Amino acid sequence: MKNLDNLELWFVTGSQHLYGPEALKQVAENSKQVAAALDASSRIPVNVTFKTVGETPEEIRSICLEANNAQKCIGLIIWCHTFSPAKMWIGGLGVLKKPFLHLHTQFFRDLPWGEIDMDYMNLHQAAHGDREFGFMCSRMRIERKVVVGHWQDDEVQDRIGVWARAARGWYAMQGAKICRIGDNMREVSVTEGDKVAAEARFGYSVNGYGVGDVVQFVNAASDADVDALCQAYADEYDVVNSLLKGGERHESLRDGARIELGLRAFLEDKGASGFTTTFEDLHGLKQLPGLSVQRLMRDGYGFGAEGDWKTAALLRTMKVMAEGLDEGTSFMEDYTYHLNPEGHKVLGAHMLEICPSIAEGKPSLEIHPLGIGGKEDPVRLVFNVPAGPAINATVVDLGNRFRLVVNDVDVVAPDAPLPNLPVARAVWKPKPDFKTSAASWIHAGGSHHPIFSIALTSEAMEDFAAIAGIEMLLIDENTTVSQVRKELRSNDVYYHDNTGFSRAG
């Protein structure tokens, strides 16, 4: 997979020659101090590196071109310490391909009321310079995030950190490879889509492979490696007795381990960061890949069931965005409902493939029949998900554009134990309520395969959508169905003509 070590945000300050060398020297020193503080902040998950004070159109264009070609640069943080005439930024912003965040701050938090003079006013002019810069960004129809407040405030650093995660996810999408193992589940619509349009918009490629391509790697796995992986399972999970060495179903565990070794080797061989499978195309495999998919997701791979490559790509992106956070992110499906009048709830699950990064406690490794796919009983991890806030997110292909749909939810404990449900599962209450959420999601064309995250927030997804230049519909505590339908109609008009208005296209 793409190397994500030592990524950087470049800190670029705007000024101009008018203020003279001494003032510009102070601007540079102050900017270095701000950048160093952001770099040291645990709230910002990537390095922040001071690059330059842009004083002329040529310098600004040069640093933007340099950022485009810098492999480790995932975006810019731009701040106008002084007044920075915005026509100077046209050439640079016009060629800049990396996302940027506009930080509207000033060096000192408090005004020195008794000492303030015109020299101080001219030097600390972000209130003036950032508004000038903001006008030019709006004039050029450029999407960006604007964060306002003092650079030492936790809330400001938190919001920069959220955007940095979105920028990191976007960076990981560029050149990513998604392997579609087998085809789409037959006659299913939402898992289909335009792979050419997706690569043009998002930067990742999707290519198909026969199941036999994977089976070659599965069959090549050594008995010694299978033994070692089975021991790792026993060390990491609560393995049911029948699957342990000497148990009557231990050979099924070995089959599951062999599939994991082979699938992992296949993905490494292809340089892929995501993949899909489908239960309708399993020729040569003894089981539907369950445990292997769960563990590959845990390790950061994207996945989509039934050939759902858009979901695989989104999961990989959100995994990268959430890297370093304690909570997890997983492939999911809205499976069935609890429609008691005292409280509507959604039970999310899938046949097998839910990531253990969202597990509450130690997962149980079990084996049960699966009445679909026509193969031997598959091994899988079974667990619940801890209570707390979460999101569901999906990208759908509308033909002329892509839409990101996000729903804020609250995970809750099941009303009672689920001893006869042999899969990983989550129970949640969608915001603002079940009926509004479901109707809004359906009106928006949201997939039945969302990405479920207890690590990320809707703000992170909004930042990602802005970077990607795609539509986003948020369903939260303030949503009404009427408002959603109006927003969708407005978006149809806007995105129909978007190429004529926006540089993002």
PDB file of C-alpha atoms in Angstrom, residues 265-456:
ATOM      1  CA  ALA A 265      -0.297 -12.246  -0.356  1.00  0.00           C
ATOM      2  CA  PHE A 266      -2.462 -11.551  -3.407  1.00  0.00           C
ATOM      3  CA  LEU A 267      -3.186  -7.968  -2.312  1.00  0.00           C
ATOM      4  CA  GLU A 268       0.473  -7.343  -1.519  1.00  0.00           C
ATOM      5  CA  ASP A 269       1.459  -8.712  -4.913  1.00  0.00           C
ATOM      6  CA  LYS A 270      -0.955  -6.314  -6.654  1.00  0.00           C
ATOM      7  CA  GLY A 271       0.000  -3.321  -4.493  1.00  0.00           C
ATOM      8  CA  ALA A 272      -3.680  -2.985  -3.588  1.00  0.00           C
ATOM      9  CA  SER A 273      -5.150  -1.101  -0.648  1.00  0.00           C
ATOM     10  CA  GLY A 274      -8.711  -2.379  -1.017  1.00  0.00           C
ATOM     11  CA  PHE A 275     -10.705  -5.250  -2.474  1.00  0.00           C
ATOM     12  CA  THR A 276     -14.155  -6.726  -2.957  1.00  0.00           C
ATOM     13  CA  THR A 277     -15.560 -10.253  -2.912  1.00  0.00           C
ATOM     14  CA  THR A 278     -18.940 -11.750  -3.690  1.00  0.00           C
ATOM     15  CA  PHE A 279     -20.569 -14.931  -2.398  1.00  0.00           C
ATOM     16  CA  GLU A 280     -21.741 -15.658  -5.954  1.00  0.00           C
ATOM     17  CA  ASP A 281     -18.167 -16.182  -7.137  1.00  0.00           C
ATOM     18  CA  LEU A 282     -16.184 -18.448  -4.780  1.00  0.00           C
ATOM     19  CA  HIS A 283     -14.876 -21.116  -7.159  1.00  0.00           C
ATOM     20  CA  GLY A 284     -11.831 -22.801  -5.637  1.00  0.00           C
ATOM     21  CA  LEU A 285     -12.328 -21.420  -2.110  1.00  0.00           C
ATOM     22  CA  LYS A 286     -13.605 -23.716   0.633  1.00  0.00           C
ATOM     23  CA  GLN A 287     -15.317 -20.911   2.569  1.00  0.00           C
ATOM     24  CA  LEU A 288     -16.662 -17.459   1.995  1.00  0.00           C
ATOM     25  CA  PRO A 289     -13.803 -15.238   3.220  1.00  0.00           C
ATOM     26  CA  GLY A 290     -14.985 -13.979   6.603  1.00  0.00           C
ATOM     27  CA  LEU A 291     -12.250 -14.013   9.211  1.00  0.00           C
ATOM     28  CA  SER A 292      -9.652 -13.054   6.605  1.00  0.00           C
ATOM     29  CA  VAL A 293     -11.660 -10.044   5.467  1.00  0.00           C
ATOM     30  CA  GLN A 294     -12.234  -8.945   9.061  1.00  0.00           C
ATOM     31  CA  ARG A 295      -8.512  -9.064   9.838  1.00  0.00           C
ATOM     32  CA  LEU A 296      -7.478  -7.351   6.619  1.00  0.00           C
ATOM     33  CA  MET A 297      -9.871  -4.502   7.395  1.00  0.00           C
ATOM     34  CA  ARG A 298      -8.360  -4.289  10.870  1.00  0.00           C
ATOM     35  CA  ASP A 299      -4.974  -3.819   9.209  1.00  0.00           C
ATOM     36  CA  GLY A 300      -6.219  -0.902   7.106  1.00  0.00           C
ATOM     37  CA  TYR A 301      -7.458  -2.493   3.890  1.00  0.00           C
ATOM     38  CA  GLY A 302     -10.655  -1.256   2.325  1.00  0.00           C
ATOM     39  CA  PHE A 303     -13.403  -3.783   1.643  1.00  0.00           C
ATOM     40  CA  GLY A 304     -16.791  -3.976   0.003  1.00  0.00           C
ATOM     41  CA  ALA A 305     -19.015  -7.034  -0.182  1.00  0.00           C
ATOM     42  CA  GLU A 306     -20.792  -8.187  -3.347  1.00  0.00           C
ATOM     43  CA  GLY A 307     -18.384  -6.291  -5.590  1.00  0.00           C
ATOM     44  CA  ASP A 308     -19.027  -2.902  -3.943  1.00  0.00           C
ATOM     45  CA  TRP A 309     -15.817  -1.166  -4.989  1.00  0.00           C
ATOM     46  CA  LYS A 310     -16.953   2.376  -4.067  1.00  0.00           C
ATOM     47  CA  THR A 311     -17.443   1.219  -0.481  1.00  0.00           C
ATOM     48  CA  ALA A 312     -14.048  -0.518  -0.481  1.00  0.00           C
ATOM     49  CA  ALA A 313     -12.374   2.705  -1.575  1.00  0.00           C
ATOM     50  CA  LEU A 314     -14.266   4.793   0.977  1.00  0.00           C
ATOM     51  CA  LEU A 315     -13.409   2.397   3.803  1.00  0.00           C
ATOM     52  CA  ARG A 316      -9.706   2.540   2.939  1.00  0.00           C
ATOM     53  CA  THR A 317      -9.894   6.342   2.868  1.00  0.00           C
ATOM     54  CA  MET A 318     -11.677   6.543   6.209  1.00  0.00           C
ATOM     55  CA  LYS A 319      -9.215   4.051   7.720  1.00  0.00           C
ATOM     56  CA  VAL A 320      -6.389   6.397   6.764  1.00  0.00           C
ATOM     57  CA  MET A 321      -8.298   9.405   8.075  1.00  0.00           C
ATOM     58  CA  ALA A 322      -8.823   7.646  11.415  1.00  0.00           C
ATOM     59  CA  GLU A 323      -5.282   6.320  11.783  1.00  0.00           C
ATOM     60  CA  GLY A 324      -3.927   6.989  15.273  1.00  0.00           C
ATOM     61  CA  LEU A 325      -7.339   7.208  16.922  1.00  0.00           C
ATOM     62  CA  ASP A 326      -8.355   4.574  19.440  1.00  0.00           C
ATOM     63  CA  GLU A 327     -11.776   3.910  17.948  1.00  0.00           C
ATOM     64  CA  GLY A 328     -12.457   1.919  14.798  1.00  0.00           C
ATOM     65  CA  THR A 329     -14.092   2.011  11.364  1.00  0.00           C
ATOM     66  CA  SER A 330     -15.756  -0.818   9.454  1.00  0.00           C
ATOM     67  CA  PHE A 331     -17.739  -1.969   6.478  1.00  0.00           C
ATOM     68  CA  MET A 332     -21.377  -2.251   7.585  1.00  0.00           C
ATOM     69  CA  GLU A 333     -24.921  -2.906   6.397  1.00  0.00           C
ATOM     70  CA  ASP A 334     -28.284  -1.692   7.682  1.00  0.00           C
ATOM     71  CA  TYR A 335     -29.602  -5.198   8.225  1.00  0.00           C
ATOM     72  CA  THR A 336     -32.881  -5.119  10.180  1.00  0.00           C
ATOM     73  CA  TYR A 337     -34.949  -2.866  12.464  1.00  0.00           C
ATOM     74  CA  HIS A 338     -36.397  -2.706  15.964  1.00  0.00           C
ATOM     75  CA  LEU A 339     -39.612  -0.722  15.478  1.00  0.00           C
ATOM     76  CA  ASN A 340     -40.959  -0.681  19.013  1.00  0.00           C
ATOM     77  CA  PRO A 341     -42.889   2.599  19.545  1.00  0.00           C
ATOM     78  CA  GLU A 342     -40.834   3.240  22.663  1.00  0.00           C
ATOM     79  CA  GLY A 343     -37.643   3.483  20.636  1.00  0.00           C
ATOM     80  CA  HIS A 344     -36.754   2.685  17.022  1.00  0.00           C
ATOM     81  CA  LYS A 345     -33.331   1.157  16.414  1.00  0.00           C
ATOM     82  CA  VAL A 346     -31.222  -0.272  13.601  1.00  0.00           C
ATOM     83  CA  LEU A 347     -29.327  -3.533  13.850  1.00  0.00           C
ATOM     84  CA  GLY A 348     -26.264  -3.306  11.636  1.00  0.00           C
ATOM     85  CA  ALA A 349     -24.346  -6.401  10.608  1.00  0.00           C
ATOM     86  CA  HIS A 350     -23.318  -8.434   7.577  1.00  0.00           C
ATOM     87  CA  MET A 351     -22.980 -12.080   6.733  1.00  0.00           C
ATOM     88  CA  LEU A 352     -19.458 -12.123   8.190  1.00  0.00           C
ATOM     89  CA  GLU A 353     -17.411  -9.097   7.273  1.00  0.00           C
ATOM     90  CA  ILE A 354     -17.396  -6.569  10.128  1.00  0.00           C
ATOM     91  CA  CYS A 355     -14.049  -5.143  11.246  1.00  0.00           C
ATOM     92  CA  PRO A 356     -12.895  -6.006  14.802  1.00  0.00           C
ATOM     93  CA  SER A 357     -11.508  -2.474  15.219  1.00  0.00           C
ATOM     94  CA  ILE A 358     -15.029  -1.546  16.415  1.00  0.00           C
ATOM     95  CA  ALA A 359     -15.361  -4.483  18.819  1.00  0.00           C
ATOM     96  CA  GLU A 360     -16.307  -4.136  22.451  1.00  0.00           C
ATOM     97  CA  GLY A 361     -13.883  -6.381  24.323  1.00  0.00           C
ATOM     98  CA  LYS A 362     -12.194  -9.476  22.918  1.00  0.00           C
ATOM     99  CA  PRO A 363     -13.986 -10.971  19.883  1.00  0.00           C
ATOM    100  CA  SER A 364     -15.053 -14.590  19.867  1.00  0.00           C
ATOM    101  CA  LEU A 365     -13.769 -16.734  16.997  1.00  0.00           C
ATOM    102  CA  GLU A 366     -16.569 -19.104  16.002  1.00  0.00           C
ATOM    103  CA  ILE A 367     -17.864 -21.314  13.200  1.00  0.00           C
ATOM    104  CA  HIS A 368     -21.487 -21.513  12.065  1.00  0.00           C
ATOM    105  CA  PRO A 369     -23.406 -22.546   8.957  1.00  0.00           C
ATOM    106  CA  LEU A 370     -24.000 -19.907   6.290  1.00  0.00           C
ATOM    107  CA  GLY A 371     -27.076 -20.518   4.184  1.00  0.00           C
ATOM    108  CA  ILE A 372     -25.756 -18.607   1.175  1.00  0.00           C
ATOM    109  CA  GLY A 373     -22.828 -19.118  -1.165  1.00  0.00           C
ATOM    110  CA  GLY A 374     -22.928 -22.922  -1.272  1.00  0.00           C
ATOM    111  CA  LYS A 375     -19.612 -23.485   0.535  1.00  0.00           C
ATOM    112  CA  GLU A 376     -18.400 -25.035   3.778  1.00  0.00           C
ATOM    113  CA  ASP A 377     -19.179 -23.387   7.107  1.00  0.00           C
ATOM    114  CA  PRO A 378     -17.001 -20.277   7.452  1.00  0.00           C
ATOM    115  CA  VAL A 379     -15.086 -19.089  10.510  1.00  0.00           C
ATOM    116  CA  ARG A 380     -15.731 -15.558  11.709  1.00  0.00           C
ATOM    117  CA  LEU A 381     -15.287 -13.119  14.611  1.00  0.00           C
ATOM    118  CA  VAL A 382     -18.406 -12.362  16.676  1.00  0.00           C
ATOM    119  CA  PHE A 383     -18.735  -9.281  18.892  1.00  0.00           C
ATOM    120  CA  ASN A 384     -20.844  -6.300  19.904  1.00  0.00           C
ATOM    121  CA  VAL A 385     -19.940  -2.611  19.466  1.00  0.00           C
ATOM    122  CA  PRO A 386     -19.583  -0.213  22.423  1.00  0.00           C
ATOM    123  CA  ALA A 387     -22.148   2.524  23.006  1.00  0.00           C
ATOM    124  CA  GLY A 388     -21.338   6.061  21.908  1.00  0.00           C
ATOM    125  CA  PRO A 389     -21.491   8.478  18.958  1.00  0.00           C
ATOM    126  CA  ALA A 390     -20.747   7.234  15.449  1.00  0.00           C
ATOM    127  CA  ILE A 391     -21.413   7.991  11.802  1.00  0.00           C
ATOM    128  CA  ASN A 392     -22.567   6.074   8.751  1.00  0.00           C
ATOM    129  CA  ALA A 393     -21.213   7.271   5.395  1.00  0.00           C
ATOM    130  CA  THR A 394     -21.609   6.162   1.802  1.00  0.00           C
ATOM    131  CA  VAL A 395     -20.627   7.369  -1.672  1.00  0.00           C
ATOM    132  CA  VAL A 396     -23.131   6.747  -4.460  1.00  0.00           C
ATOM    133  CA  ASP A 397     -22.793   7.221  -8.216  1.00  0.00           C
ATOM    134  CA  LEU A 398     -25.679   9.314  -9.559  1.00  0.00           C
ATOM    135  CA  GLY A 399     -24.553   9.111 -13.181  1.00  0.00           C
ATOM    136  CA  ASN A 400     -23.477  12.740 -13.560  1.00  0.00           C
ATOM    137  CA  ARG A 401     -21.730  13.031 -10.173  1.00  0.00           C
ATOM    138  CA  PHE A 402     -20.917  11.333  -6.887  1.00  0.00           C
ATOM    139  CA  ARG A 403     -22.778  12.050  -3.673  1.00  0.00           C
ATOM    140  CA  LEU A 404     -21.540  11.466  -0.134  1.00  0.00           C
ATOM    141  CA  VAL A 405     -24.326  10.773   2.362  1.00  0.00           C
ATOM    142  CA  VAL A 406     -23.511  10.929   6.087  1.00  0.00           C
ATOM    143  CA  ASN A 407     -25.738  10.179   9.080  1.00  0.00           C
ATOM    144  CA  ASP A 408     -24.868  10.902  12.709  1.00  0.00           C
ATOM    145  CA  VAL A 409     -25.952   8.026  14.962  1.00  0.00           C
ATOM    146  CA  ASP A 410     -25.744   6.948  18.601  1.00  0.00           C
ATOM    147  CA  VAL A 411     -24.648   3.365  19.219  1.00  0.00           C
ATOM    148  CA  VAL A 412     -26.580   1.682  22.037  1.00  0.00           C
ATOM    149  CA  ALA A 413     -26.383  -1.678  23.776  1.00  0.00           C
ATOM    150  CA  PRO A 414     -28.706  -4.396  22.490  1.00  0.00           C
ATOM    151  CA  ASP A 415     -31.901  -4.647  24.500  1.00  0.00           C
ATOM    152  CA  ALA A 416     -31.027  -8.258  25.283  1.00  0.00           C
ATOM    153  CA  PRO A 417     -28.274 -10.771  24.501  1.00  0.00           C
ATOM    154  CA  LEU A 418     -28.118 -12.156  20.949  1.00  0.00           C
ATOM    155  CA  PRO A 419     -27.008 -15.771  21.505  1.00  0.00           C
ATOM    156  CA  ASN A 420     -28.379 -17.052  18.208  1.00  0.00           C
ATOM    157  CA  LEU A 421     -26.962 -14.296  15.961  1.00  0.00           C
ATOM    158  CA  PRO A 422     -23.530 -15.616  14.940  1.00  0.00           C
ATOM    159  CA  VAL A 423     -22.111 -12.426  13.429  1.00  0.00           C
ATOM    160  CA  ALA A 424     -20.559  -9.187  14.579  1.00  0.00           C
ATOM    161  CA  ARG A 425     -23.232  -6.519  15.056  1.00  0.00           C
ATOM    162  CA  ALA A 426     -23.920  -2.939  16.095  1.00  0.00           C
ATOM    163  CA  VAL A 427     -27.170  -1.398  17.310  1.00  0.00           C
ATOM    164  CA  TRP A 428     -27.754   2.318  16.833  1.00  0.00           C
ATOM    165  CA  LYS A 429     -30.320   5.087  17.014  1.00  0.00           C
ATOM    166  CA  PRO A 430     -29.950   7.321  13.952  1.00  0.00           C
ATOM    167  CA  LYS A 431     -30.293  11.086  14.263  1.00  0.00           C
ATOM    168  CA  PRO A 432     -32.567  12.949  14.376  1.00  0.00           C
ATOM    169  CA  ASP A 433     -34.804   9.882  14.643  1.00  0.00           C
ATOM    170  CA  PHE A 434     -35.256   6.638  12.774  1.00  0.00           C
ATOM    171  CA  LYS A 435     -38.079   7.710  10.447  1.00  0.00           C
ATOM    172  CA  THR A 436     -36.470  10.996   9.393  1.00  0.00           C
ATOM    173  CA  SER A 437     -33.067   9.377   8.983  1.00  0.00           C
ATOM    174  CA  ALA A 438     -34.291   6.454   6.896  1.00  0.00           C
ATOM    175  CA  ALA A 439     -36.498   8.618   4.667  1.00  0.00           C
ATOM    176  CA  SER A 440     -33.690  11.133   4.133  1.00  0.00           C
ATOM    177  CA  TRP A 441     -31.144   8.401   3.360  1.00  0.00           C
ATOM    178  CA  ILE A 442     -33.532   6.804   0.884  1.00  0.00           C
ATOM    179  CA  HIS A 443     -34.367  10.127  -0.805  1.00  0.00           C
ATOM    180  CA  ALA A 444     -30.617  10.724  -1.184  1.00  0.00           C
ATOM    181  CA  GLY A 445     -30.083   7.315  -2.795  1.00  0.00           C
ATOM    182  CA  GLY A 446     -27.793   6.138  -0.009  1.00  0.00           C
ATOM    183  CA  SER A 447     -26.404   2.626  -0.297  1.00  0.00           C
ATOM    184  CA  HIS A 448     -27.325  -0.265   1.994  1.00  0.00           C
ATOM    185  CA  HIS A 449     -23.544  -0.646   2.506  1.00  0.00           C
ATOM    186  CA  PRO A 450     -22.367   2.293   4.632  1.00  0.00           C
ATOM    187  CA  ILE A 451     -19.010   2.741   6.284  1.00  0.00           C
ATOM    188  CA  PHE A 452     -19.586   2.818  10.034  1.00  0.00           C
ATOM    189  CA  SER A 453     -17.100   4.757  12.161  1.00  0.00           C
ATOM    190  CA  ILE A 454     -16.882   5.427  15.869  1.00  0.00           C
ATOM    191  CA  ALA A 455     -13.577   7.225  15.210  1.00  0.00           C
ATOM    192  CA  LEU A 456     -14.566   9.942  12.724  1.00  0.00           C
TER     193      LEU A 456
END
